[in-house]
């Protein structure tokens, strides 16, 4: 039995299968996920687990070189934006309209649904390399 890092078998499998520049998305409970995108639903109830709990867990095993966020997070959820910047201090951020971020979910290996209930708590992680 695995004793640390990502313990959810579906999340661990997706991260292990990723290559350089592949995308993985994590988001709030209300984000619409394209039918063709694998959805890993971790939501237990509203607020549980939080977006940041899941993001921080994924970051224990995933190298990230760039992230994509909705432009709207700047004004509508600056606290979450600060949390993301703190968790990924030296990672390039690209902002796009929320409508474009939703469309981009179709290009991700999976969408991890959290119980987060704050607006624009959605991210696309672009994998980096460890060498």
Short mmCIF file of N, CA, C and O in Angstrom, two decimals:
data_model
loop_
_atom_site.label_atom_id
_atom_site.label_comp_id
_atom_site.label_asym_id
_atom_site.label_seq_id
_atom_site.Cartn_x
_atom_site.Cartn_y
_atom_site.Cartn_z
N UNK A 1 0.85 -1.19 0.00
CA UNK A 1 0.00 0.00 0.00
C UNK A 1 0.89 1.24 0.00
O UNK A 1 1.84 1.33 0.76
N UNK A 2 0.53 2.17 -0.84
CA UNK A 2 1.25 3.44 -0.91
C UNK A 2 1.02 4.22 0.37
O UNK A 2 -0.10 4.26 0.87
N UNK A 3 2.06 4.87 0.92
CA UNK A 3 1.89 5.54 2.20
C UNK A 3 2.03 7.06 2.17
O UNK A 3 1.82 7.71 3.18
N UNK A 4 2.36 7.63 1.01
CA UNK A 4 2.45 9.09 0.95
C UNK A 4 2.21 9.58 -0.47
O UNK A 4 2.14 8.79 -1.40
N UNK A 5 2.12 10.89 -0.60
CA UNK A 5 1.88 11.49 -1.92
C UNK A 5 0.42 11.38 -2.30
O UNK A 5 -0.48 11.54 -1.47
N UNK A 6 0.16 11.08 -3.55
CA UNK A 6 -1.20 10.97 -4.06
C UNK A 6 -1.69 9.55 -3.77
O UNK A 6 -1.18 8.59 -4.33
N UNK A 7 -2.68 9.42 -2.91
CA UNK A 7 -3.20 8.11 -2.55
C UNK A 7 -4.40 7.70 -3.40
O UNK A 7 -4.68 6.51 -3.53
N UNK A 8 -5.10 8.64 -4.00
CA UNK A 8 -6.21 8.29 -4.88
C UNK A 8 -5.65 7.60 -6.11
O UNK A 8 -4.83 8.17 -6.85
N UNK A 9 -6.08 6.38 -6.37
CA UNK A 9 -5.48 5.59 -7.44
C UNK A 9 -5.71 6.20 -8.83
O UNK A 9 -4.81 6.13 -9.69
N UNK A 10 -6.86 6.80 -9.07
CA UNK A 10 -7.11 7.41 -10.38
C UNK A 10 -6.24 8.63 -10.61
O UNK A 10 -5.67 8.80 -11.69
N UNK A 11 -6.11 9.48 -9.59
CA UNK A 11 -5.28 10.67 -9.72
C UNK A 11 -3.82 10.26 -9.89
O UNK A 11 -3.11 10.77 -10.76
N UNK A 12 -3.36 9.32 -9.07
CA UNK A 12 -1.97 8.85 -9.17
C UNK A 12 -1.67 8.28 -10.55
O UNK A 12 -0.61 8.53 -11.12
N UNK A 13 -2.60 7.53 -11.11
CA UNK A 13 -2.42 6.94 -12.42
C UNK A 13 -2.31 8.00 -13.51
O UNK A 13 -1.45 7.91 -14.39
N UNK A 14 -3.16 8.99 -13.47
CA UNK A 14 -3.13 10.06 -14.48
C UNK A 14 -1.80 10.81 -14.40
O UNK A 14 -1.15 11.05 -15.43
N UNK A 15 -1.37 11.16 -13.21
CA UNK A 15 -0.11 11.89 -13.05
C UNK A 15 1.05 11.03 -13.55
O UNK A 15 1.94 11.51 -14.26
N UNK A 16 1.05 9.75 -13.21
CA UNK A 16 2.13 8.85 -13.64
C UNK A 16 2.18 8.70 -15.15
O UNK A 16 3.26 8.50 -15.72
N UNK A 17 1.05 8.80 -15.83
CA UNK A 17 0.99 8.62 -17.28
C UNK A 17 1.33 9.89 -18.07
O UNK A 17 1.47 9.83 -19.30
N UNK A 18 1.49 11.01 -17.39
CA UNK A 18 1.71 12.27 -18.10
C UNK A 18 3.14 12.42 -18.59
O UNK A 18 4.08 11.94 -17.95
N UNK A 19 3.28 13.09 -19.72
CA UNK A 19 4.57 13.43 -20.27
C UNK A 19 4.75 14.94 -20.29
O UNK A 19 3.86 15.69 -19.90
N UNK A 20 5.89 15.37 -20.78
CA UNK A 20 6.20 16.80 -20.83
C UNK A 20 5.16 17.54 -21.67
O UNK A 20 4.82 17.12 -22.77
N UNK A 21 4.65 18.60 -21.12
CA UNK A 21 3.69 19.52 -21.74
C UNK A 21 2.27 18.97 -21.81
O UNK A 21 1.41 19.59 -22.43
N UNK A 22 1.99 17.82 -21.17
CA UNK A 22 0.62 17.34 -21.07
C UNK A 22 -0.14 18.20 -20.07
O UNK A 22 0.46 18.83 -19.20
N UNK A 23 -1.47 18.19 -20.17
CA UNK A 23 -2.31 19.01 -19.30
C UNK A 23 -3.17 18.16 -18.38
O UNK A 23 -3.72 17.13 -18.78
N UNK A 24 -3.30 18.66 -17.15
CA UNK A 24 -4.20 18.09 -16.15
C UNK A 24 -4.95 19.26 -15.54
O UNK A 24 -4.36 20.31 -15.25
N UNK A 25 -6.25 19.11 -15.32
CA UNK A 25 -7.04 20.20 -14.74
C UNK A 25 -7.65 19.80 -13.41
O UNK A 25 -7.95 18.64 -13.16
N UNK A 26 -7.77 20.80 -12.56
CA UNK A 26 -8.38 20.66 -11.23
C UNK A 26 -9.37 21.80 -11.10
O UNK A 26 -9.06 22.93 -11.50
N UNK A 27 -10.54 21.52 -10.54
CA UNK A 27 -11.49 22.62 -10.45
C UNK A 27 -12.57 22.47 -9.41
O UNK A 27 -12.65 21.48 -8.69
N UNK A 28 -13.39 23.49 -9.38
CA UNK A 28 -14.46 23.56 -8.40
C UNK A 28 -15.61 22.63 -8.77
O UNK A 28 -15.66 22.06 -9.87
N UNK A 29 -16.54 22.50 -7.85
CA UNK A 29 -17.64 21.54 -8.00
C UNK A 29 -18.58 21.89 -9.15
O UNK A 29 -19.27 21.02 -9.66
N UNK A 30 -18.59 23.14 -9.57
CA UNK A 30 -19.54 23.55 -10.61
C UNK A 30 -19.01 23.59 -12.02
O UNK A 30 -19.75 23.87 -12.95
N UNK A 31 -17.73 23.31 -12.21
CA UNK A 31 -17.14 23.42 -13.54
C UNK A 31 -17.73 22.37 -14.48
O UNK A 31 -17.70 21.18 -14.17
N UNK A 32 -18.25 22.78 -15.64
CA UNK A 32 -18.76 21.80 -16.61
C UNK A 32 -17.58 21.11 -17.30
O UNK A 32 -16.66 21.77 -17.76
N UNK A 33 -17.62 19.79 -17.34
CA UNK A 33 -16.52 19.01 -17.90
C UNK A 33 -16.97 18.42 -19.23
O UNK A 33 -18.04 17.79 -19.30
N UNK A 34 -16.19 18.62 -20.29
CA UNK A 34 -16.57 18.05 -21.59
C UNK A 34 -16.74 16.53 -21.48
O UNK A 34 -16.02 15.86 -20.74
N UNK A 35 -17.68 16.00 -22.24
CA UNK A 35 -17.99 14.57 -22.20
C UNK A 35 -16.77 13.70 -22.49
O UNK A 35 -16.63 12.63 -21.93
N UNK A 36 -15.88 14.18 -23.37
CA UNK A 36 -14.73 13.38 -23.76
C UNK A 36 -13.57 13.44 -22.76
O UNK A 36 -12.59 12.71 -22.91
N UNK A 37 -13.67 14.29 -21.75
CA UNK A 37 -12.61 14.42 -20.76
C UNK A 37 -12.91 13.54 -19.55
O UNK A 37 -14.02 13.57 -19.02
N UNK A 38 -11.92 12.76 -19.14
CA UNK A 38 -12.07 11.91 -17.95
C UNK A 38 -12.28 12.81 -16.74
O UNK A 38 -11.54 13.76 -16.52
N UNK A 39 -13.31 12.52 -15.96
CA UNK A 39 -13.57 13.29 -14.73
C UNK A 39 -13.30 12.38 -13.53
O UNK A 39 -13.86 11.30 -13.43
N UNK A 40 -12.42 12.86 -12.67
CA UNK A 40 -12.15 12.16 -11.41
C UNK A 40 -12.83 12.98 -10.33
O UNK A 40 -12.40 14.07 -9.99
N UNK A 41 -13.91 12.47 -9.81
CA UNK A 41 -14.75 13.22 -8.87
C UNK A 41 -14.35 12.91 -7.43
O UNK A 41 -14.58 11.82 -6.93
N UNK A 42 -13.73 13.89 -6.78
CA UNK A 42 -13.32 13.75 -5.38
C UNK A 42 -14.29 14.45 -4.43
O UNK A 42 -14.14 14.35 -3.22
N UNK A 43 -15.28 15.15 -4.98
CA UNK A 43 -16.21 15.93 -4.16
C UNK A 43 -16.99 15.03 -3.22
O UNK A 43 -17.62 14.06 -3.64
N UNK A 44 -16.93 15.35 -1.93
CA UNK A 44 -17.68 14.62 -0.91
C UNK A 44 -18.92 15.42 -0.52
O UNK A 44 -20.01 14.88 -0.40
N UNK A 45 -18.72 16.72 -0.35
CA UNK A 45 -19.80 17.66 -0.05
C UNK A 45 -19.27 19.05 -0.37
O UNK A 45 -18.08 19.21 -0.65
N UNK A 46 -20.15 20.04 -0.35
CA UNK A 46 -19.71 21.39 -0.66
C UNK A 46 -18.55 21.79 0.25
O UNK A 46 -18.65 21.70 1.47
N UNK A 47 -17.45 22.16 -0.37
CA UNK A 47 -16.28 22.60 0.37
C UNK A 47 -15.29 21.49 0.73
O UNK A 47 -14.23 21.77 1.28
N UNK A 48 -15.61 20.25 0.41
CA UNK A 48 -14.75 19.15 0.82
C UNK A 48 -14.51 18.17 -0.32
O UNK A 48 -15.50 17.64 -0.85
N UNK A 49 -13.29 17.92 -0.71
CA UNK A 49 -12.07 18.62 -0.32
C UNK A 49 -11.99 19.98 -1.03
O UNK A 49 -12.64 20.21 -2.04
N UNK A 50 -11.14 20.85 -0.50
CA UNK A 50 -10.98 22.16 -1.12
C UNK A 50 -10.11 22.05 -2.36
O UNK A 50 -9.35 21.09 -2.54
N UNK A 51 -10.21 23.05 -3.18
CA UNK A 51 -9.37 23.15 -4.37
C UNK A 51 -7.89 23.11 -3.98
O UNK A 51 -7.10 22.38 -4.57
N UNK A 52 -7.51 23.89 -2.99
CA UNK A 52 -6.10 23.97 -2.60
C UNK A 52 -5.60 22.67 -2.00
O UNK A 52 -4.44 22.30 -2.22
N UNK A 53 -6.43 21.94 -1.26
CA UNK A 53 -5.99 20.65 -0.73
C UNK A 53 -5.63 19.70 -1.87
O UNK A 53 -4.61 19.01 -1.82
N UNK A 54 -6.46 19.67 -2.89
CA UNK A 54 -6.21 18.77 -4.02
C UNK A 54 -5.02 19.26 -4.83
O UNK A 54 -4.14 18.46 -5.19
N UNK A 55 -4.94 20.55 -5.11
CA UNK A 55 -3.81 21.08 -5.86
C UNK A 55 -2.49 20.77 -5.15
O UNK A 55 -1.54 20.28 -5.76
N UNK A 56 -2.43 21.05 -3.86
CA UNK A 56 -1.19 20.81 -3.11
C UNK A 56 -0.82 19.33 -3.10
O UNK A 56 0.36 18.97 -3.18
N UNK A 57 -1.81 18.45 -3.05
CA UNK A 57 -1.54 17.02 -3.10
C UNK A 57 -0.97 16.62 -4.46
O UNK A 57 0.03 15.89 -4.54
N UNK A 58 -1.56 17.10 -5.53
CA UNK A 58 -1.08 16.78 -6.87
C UNK A 58 0.35 17.29 -7.05
O UNK A 58 1.20 16.62 -7.65
N UNK A 59 0.64 18.46 -6.51
CA UNK A 59 1.97 19.04 -6.66
C UNK A 59 3.06 18.25 -5.94
O UNK A 59 4.25 18.44 -6.23
N UNK A 60 2.68 17.35 -5.03
CA UNK A 60 3.70 16.52 -4.37
C UNK A 60 4.36 15.57 -5.36
O UNK A 60 5.47 15.10 -5.11
N UNK A 61 3.69 15.28 -6.49
CA UNK A 61 4.22 14.31 -7.44
C UNK A 61 4.31 14.80 -8.87
O UNK A 61 4.85 14.09 -9.72
N UNK A 62 3.81 15.98 -9.15
CA UNK A 62 3.78 16.45 -10.54
C UNK A 62 4.68 17.67 -10.72
O UNK A 62 4.56 18.65 -9.98
N UNK A 63 5.57 17.60 -11.72
CA UNK A 63 6.37 18.76 -12.11
C UNK A 63 5.50 19.64 -13.00
O UNK A 63 4.89 19.16 -13.96
N UNK A 64 5.42 20.92 -12.67
CA UNK A 64 4.57 21.85 -13.42
C UNK A 64 5.44 22.99 -13.95
O UNK A 64 6.19 23.61 -13.20
N UNK A 65 5.31 23.25 -15.25
CA UNK A 65 6.10 24.33 -15.85
C UNK A 65 5.26 25.57 -16.18
O UNK A 65 5.80 26.66 -16.35
N UNK A 66 3.94 25.39 -16.27
CA UNK A 66 3.06 26.52 -16.62
C UNK A 66 1.66 26.20 -16.14
O UNK A 66 1.27 25.03 -16.08
N UNK A 67 0.91 27.25 -15.79
CA UNK A 67 -0.49 27.06 -15.41
C UNK A 67 -1.36 28.02 -16.20
O UNK A 67 -0.91 29.07 -16.65
N UNK A 68 -2.62 27.62 -16.34
CA UNK A 68 -3.62 28.43 -17.04
C UNK A 68 -4.77 28.68 -16.08
O UNK A 68 -5.27 27.74 -15.44
N UNK A 69 -5.16 29.94 -15.98
CA UNK A 69 -6.24 30.36 -15.08
C UNK A 69 -7.20 31.27 -15.83
O UNK A 69 -6.82 31.92 -16.82
N UNK A 70 -8.41 31.36 -15.31
CA UNK A 70 -9.39 32.29 -15.87
C UNK A 70 -9.01 33.72 -15.50
O UNK A 70 -8.65 34.01 -14.35
N UNK A 71 -9.10 34.60 -16.46
CA UNK A 71 -8.84 36.02 -16.24
C UNK A 71 -9.70 36.56 -15.08
O UNK A 71 -9.25 37.39 -14.29
N UNK A 72 -10.91 36.05 -14.97
CA UNK A 72 -11.87 36.53 -13.98
C UNK A 72 -11.43 36.28 -12.53
O UNK A 72 -11.92 36.93 -11.62
N UNK A 73 -10.52 35.34 -12.32
CA UNK A 73 -10.08 35.05 -10.95
C UNK A 73 -9.43 36.28 -10.30
O UNK A 73 -9.49 36.44 -9.08
N UNK A 74 -8.82 37.12 -11.11
CA UNK A 74 -8.14 38.31 -10.59
C UNK A 74 -9.09 39.19 -9.78
O UNK A 74 -8.74 39.67 -8.70
N UNK A 75 -10.29 39.41 -10.30
CA UNK A 75 -11.27 40.28 -9.64
C UNK A 75 -12.27 39.52 -8.77
O UNK A 75 -12.70 40.02 -7.74
N UNK A 76 -12.65 38.31 -9.20
CA UNK A 76 -13.71 37.58 -8.54
C UNK A 76 -13.24 36.67 -7.40
O UNK A 76 -14.04 36.26 -6.57
N UNK A 77 -11.94 36.31 -7.39
CA UNK A 77 -11.44 35.43 -6.34
C UNK A 77 -9.94 35.67 -6.11
O UNK A 77 -9.13 34.75 -6.25
N UNK A 78 -9.57 36.90 -5.73
CA UNK A 78 -8.15 37.22 -5.56
C UNK A 78 -7.47 36.41 -4.45
O UNK A 78 -6.27 36.15 -4.52
N UNK A 79 -8.23 35.97 -3.46
CA UNK A 79 -7.65 35.14 -2.40
C UNK A 79 -7.18 33.80 -2.95
O UNK A 79 -6.07 33.34 -2.65
N UNK A 80 -8.01 33.20 -3.80
CA UNK A 80 -7.61 31.93 -4.41
C UNK A 80 -6.41 32.13 -5.33
O UNK A 80 -5.50 31.29 -5.36
N UNK A 81 -6.38 33.23 -6.05
CA UNK A 81 -5.24 33.52 -6.91
C UNK A 81 -3.96 33.63 -6.08
O UNK A 81 -2.92 33.07 -6.46
N UNK A 82 -4.04 34.29 -4.95
CA UNK A 82 -2.87 34.40 -4.07
C UNK A 82 -2.44 33.03 -3.56
O UNK A 82 -1.24 32.73 -3.49
N UNK A 83 -3.40 32.17 -3.23
CA UNK A 83 -3.08 30.81 -2.78
C UNK A 83 -2.36 30.02 -3.87
O UNK A 83 -1.39 29.30 -3.59
N UNK A 84 -2.84 30.15 -5.10
CA UNK A 84 -2.23 29.45 -6.23
C UNK A 84 -0.81 29.95 -6.45
O UNK A 84 0.13 29.15 -6.62
N UNK A 85 -0.62 31.26 -6.44
CA UNK A 85 0.72 31.83 -6.62
C UNK A 85 1.67 31.38 -5.51
O UNK A 85 2.85 31.14 -5.76
N UNK A 86 1.16 31.25 -4.31
CA UNK A 86 1.99 30.79 -3.19
C UNK A 86 2.40 29.33 -3.37
O UNK A 86 3.53 28.94 -3.08
N UNK A 87 1.48 28.50 -3.88
CA UNK A 87 1.76 27.08 -4.09
C UNK A 87 2.68 26.84 -5.29
O UNK A 87 3.40 25.83 -5.32
N UNK A 88 2.65 27.75 -6.25
CA UNK A 88 3.44 27.62 -7.49
C UNK A 88 4.22 28.92 -7.73
O UNK A 88 3.99 29.61 -8.72
N UNK A 89 5.15 29.26 -6.84
CA UNK A 89 5.78 30.58 -6.88
C UNK A 89 6.60 30.91 -8.12
O UNK A 89 6.69 32.06 -8.50
N UNK A 90 7.21 29.95 -8.75
CA UNK A 90 8.09 30.22 -9.87
C UNK A 90 7.57 29.65 -11.18
O UNK A 90 8.34 29.35 -12.09
N UNK A 91 6.26 29.51 -11.27
CA UNK A 91 5.64 28.92 -12.45
C UNK A 91 4.93 30.00 -13.25
O UNK A 91 4.21 30.85 -12.70
N UNK A 92 5.14 29.97 -14.57
CA UNK A 92 4.51 30.93 -15.47
C UNK A 92 2.99 30.76 -15.42
O UNK A 92 2.48 29.65 -15.41
N UNK A 93 2.28 31.89 -15.41
CA UNK A 93 0.81 31.90 -15.41
C UNK A 93 0.33 32.54 -16.71
O UNK A 93 0.78 33.61 -17.09
N UNK A 94 -0.60 31.85 -17.36
CA UNK A 94 -1.28 32.43 -18.52
C UNK A 94 -2.75 32.57 -18.17
O UNK A 94 -3.39 31.59 -17.77
N UNK A 95 -3.27 33.78 -18.29
CA UNK A 95 -4.68 34.03 -18.03
C UNK A 95 -5.45 34.02 -19.34
O UNK A 95 -4.93 34.46 -20.38
N UNK A 96 -6.67 33.51 -19.29
CA UNK A 96 -7.55 33.49 -20.46
C UNK A 96 -8.98 33.68 -19.98
O UNK A 96 -9.26 33.46 -18.80
N UNK A 97 -9.88 34.08 -20.86
CA UNK A 97 -11.28 34.17 -20.44
C UNK A 97 -11.79 32.81 -19.94
O UNK A 97 -11.37 31.76 -20.44
N UNK A 98 -12.66 32.85 -18.95
CA UNK A 98 -13.20 31.62 -18.37
C UNK A 98 -13.83 30.73 -19.43
O UNK A 98 -13.69 29.50 -19.39
N UNK A 99 -14.48 31.33 -20.41
CA UNK A 99 -15.11 30.55 -21.48
C UNK A 99 -14.06 29.75 -22.26
O UNK A 99 -14.30 28.61 -22.65
N UNK A 100 -12.88 30.33 -22.46
CA UNK A 100 -11.80 29.62 -23.16
C UNK A 100 -11.20 28.53 -22.28
O UNK A 100 -10.83 27.46 -22.78
N UNK A 101 -11.11 28.80 -20.98
CA UNK A 101 -10.59 27.79 -20.06
C UNK A 101 -11.49 26.56 -20.08
O UNK A 101 -11.01 25.42 -20.13
N UNK A 102 -12.80 26.79 -20.08
CA UNK A 102 -13.75 25.66 -20.13
C UNK A 102 -13.55 24.85 -21.41
O UNK A 102 -13.54 23.62 -21.35
N UNK A 103 -13.38 25.51 -22.53
CA UNK A 103 -13.15 24.81 -23.79
C UNK A 103 -11.84 24.03 -23.76
O UNK A 103 -11.75 22.94 -24.34
N UNK A 104 -10.84 24.57 -23.10
CA UNK A 104 -9.52 23.93 -23.04
C UNK A 104 -9.53 22.64 -22.23
O UNK A 104 -8.61 21.83 -22.36
N UNK A 105 -10.54 22.43 -21.40
CA UNK A 105 -10.62 21.19 -20.62
C UNK A 105 -10.66 19.96 -21.52
O UNK A 105 -10.25 18.87 -21.11
N UNK A 106 -11.12 20.13 -22.75
CA UNK A 106 -11.18 19.01 -23.69
C UNK A 106 -9.78 18.51 -24.05
O UNK A 106 -9.63 17.38 -24.52
N UNK A 107 -8.75 19.32 -23.82
CA UNK A 107 -7.37 18.93 -24.16
C UNK A 107 -6.62 18.34 -22.95
O UNK A 107 -5.45 18.01 -23.07
N UNK A 108 -7.28 18.25 -21.81
CA UNK A 108 -6.59 17.76 -20.62
C UNK A 108 -6.75 16.25 -20.49
O UNK A 108 -7.73 15.68 -20.95
N UNK A 109 -5.77 15.61 -19.85
CA UNK A 109 -5.84 14.16 -19.63
C UNK A 109 -6.99 13.81 -18.70
O UNK A 109 -7.59 12.75 -18.84
N UNK A 110 -7.27 14.71 -17.76
CA UNK A 110 -8.38 14.49 -16.83
C UNK A 110 -8.73 15.80 -16.14
O UNK A 110 -7.92 16.72 -16.10
N UNK A 111 -9.94 15.84 -15.59
CA UNK A 111 -10.38 16.94 -14.75
C UNK A 111 -10.66 16.36 -13.38
O UNK A 111 -11.42 15.40 -13.24
N UNK A 112 -10.00 16.92 -12.37
CA UNK A 112 -10.22 16.47 -10.99
C UNK A 112 -11.21 17.44 -10.35
O UNK A 112 -10.91 18.62 -10.18
N UNK A 113 -12.39 16.93 -10.01
CA UNK A 113 -13.45 17.75 -9.43
C UNK A 113 -13.31 17.74 -7.91
O UNK A 113 -13.27 16.68 -7.28
N UNK A 114 -13.23 18.92 -7.34
CA UNK A 114 -13.15 19.08 -5.89
C UNK A 114 -14.51 19.51 -5.36
O UNK A 114 -15.45 19.72 -6.12
N UNK A 115 -14.58 19.72 -4.07
CA UNK A 115 -15.80 20.24 -3.46
C UNK A 115 -15.80 21.76 -3.35
O UNK A 115 -16.69 22.34 -2.73
N UNK A 116 -14.81 22.39 -3.95
CA UNK A 116 -14.66 23.85 -3.86
C UNK A 116 -15.92 24.56 -4.32
O UNK A 116 -16.53 24.19 -5.33
N UNK A 117 -16.29 25.60 -3.57
CA UNK A 117 -17.50 26.36 -3.88
C UNK A 117 -17.23 27.85 -3.96
O UNK A 117 -18.05 28.67 -3.58
N UNK A 118 -16.03 28.20 -4.45
CA UNK A 118 -15.72 29.61 -4.69
C UNK A 118 -15.49 29.80 -6.18
O UNK A 118 -15.02 28.90 -6.87
N UNK A 119 -15.83 30.99 -6.70
CA UNK A 119 -15.79 31.19 -8.15
C UNK A 119 -14.38 31.14 -8.74
O UNK A 119 -13.42 31.56 -8.11
N UNK A 120 -14.31 30.59 -9.95
CA UNK A 120 -13.10 30.56 -10.76
C UNK A 120 -11.94 29.80 -10.10
O UNK A 120 -10.78 30.07 -10.36
N UNK A 121 -12.27 28.83 -9.26
CA UNK A 121 -11.24 27.98 -8.65
C UNK A 121 -10.99 26.79 -9.57
O UNK A 121 -11.33 25.65 -9.27
N UNK A 122 -10.40 27.11 -10.70
CA UNK A 122 -10.10 26.12 -11.73
C UNK A 122 -8.72 26.40 -12.29
O UNK A 122 -8.33 27.56 -12.45
N UNK A 123 -8.00 25.34 -12.62
CA UNK A 123 -6.63 25.49 -13.11
C UNK A 123 -6.32 24.39 -14.11
O UNK A 123 -6.84 23.28 -13.98
N UNK A 124 -5.52 24.73 -15.07
CA UNK A 124 -4.92 23.72 -15.95
C UNK A 124 -3.43 23.73 -15.66
O UNK A 124 -2.79 24.79 -15.69
N UNK A 125 -2.89 22.56 -15.34
CA UNK A 125 -1.47 22.40 -15.06
C UNK A 125 -0.79 21.82 -16.29
O UNK A 125 -1.25 20.80 -16.83
N UNK A 126 0.27 22.44 -16.73
CA UNK A 126 1.07 21.91 -17.84
C UNK A 126 2.30 21.24 -17.24
O UNK A 126 3.07 21.89 -16.52
N UNK A 127 2.48 19.97 -17.54
CA UNK A 127 3.56 19.22 -16.90
C UNK A 127 4.92 19.64 -17.44
O UNK A 127 5.09 19.92 -18.63
N UNK A 128 5.85 19.65 -16.52
CA UNK A 128 7.24 19.93 -16.87
C UNK A 128 8.01 18.62 -16.87
O UNK A 128 7.42 17.54 -16.93
N UNK A 129 9.31 18.73 -16.84
CA UNK A 129 10.16 17.54 -16.76
C UNK A 129 11.00 17.62 -15.49
O UNK A 129 11.23 18.71 -14.96
N UNK A 130 11.47 16.49 -15.04
CA UNK A 130 12.25 16.46 -13.79
C UNK A 130 13.73 16.34 -14.04
O UNK A 130 14.50 16.12 -13.11
N UNK A 131 14.14 16.48 -15.28
CA UNK A 131 15.58 16.42 -15.59
C UNK A 131 15.98 17.58 -16.48
O UNK A 131 15.15 18.29 -16.98
#
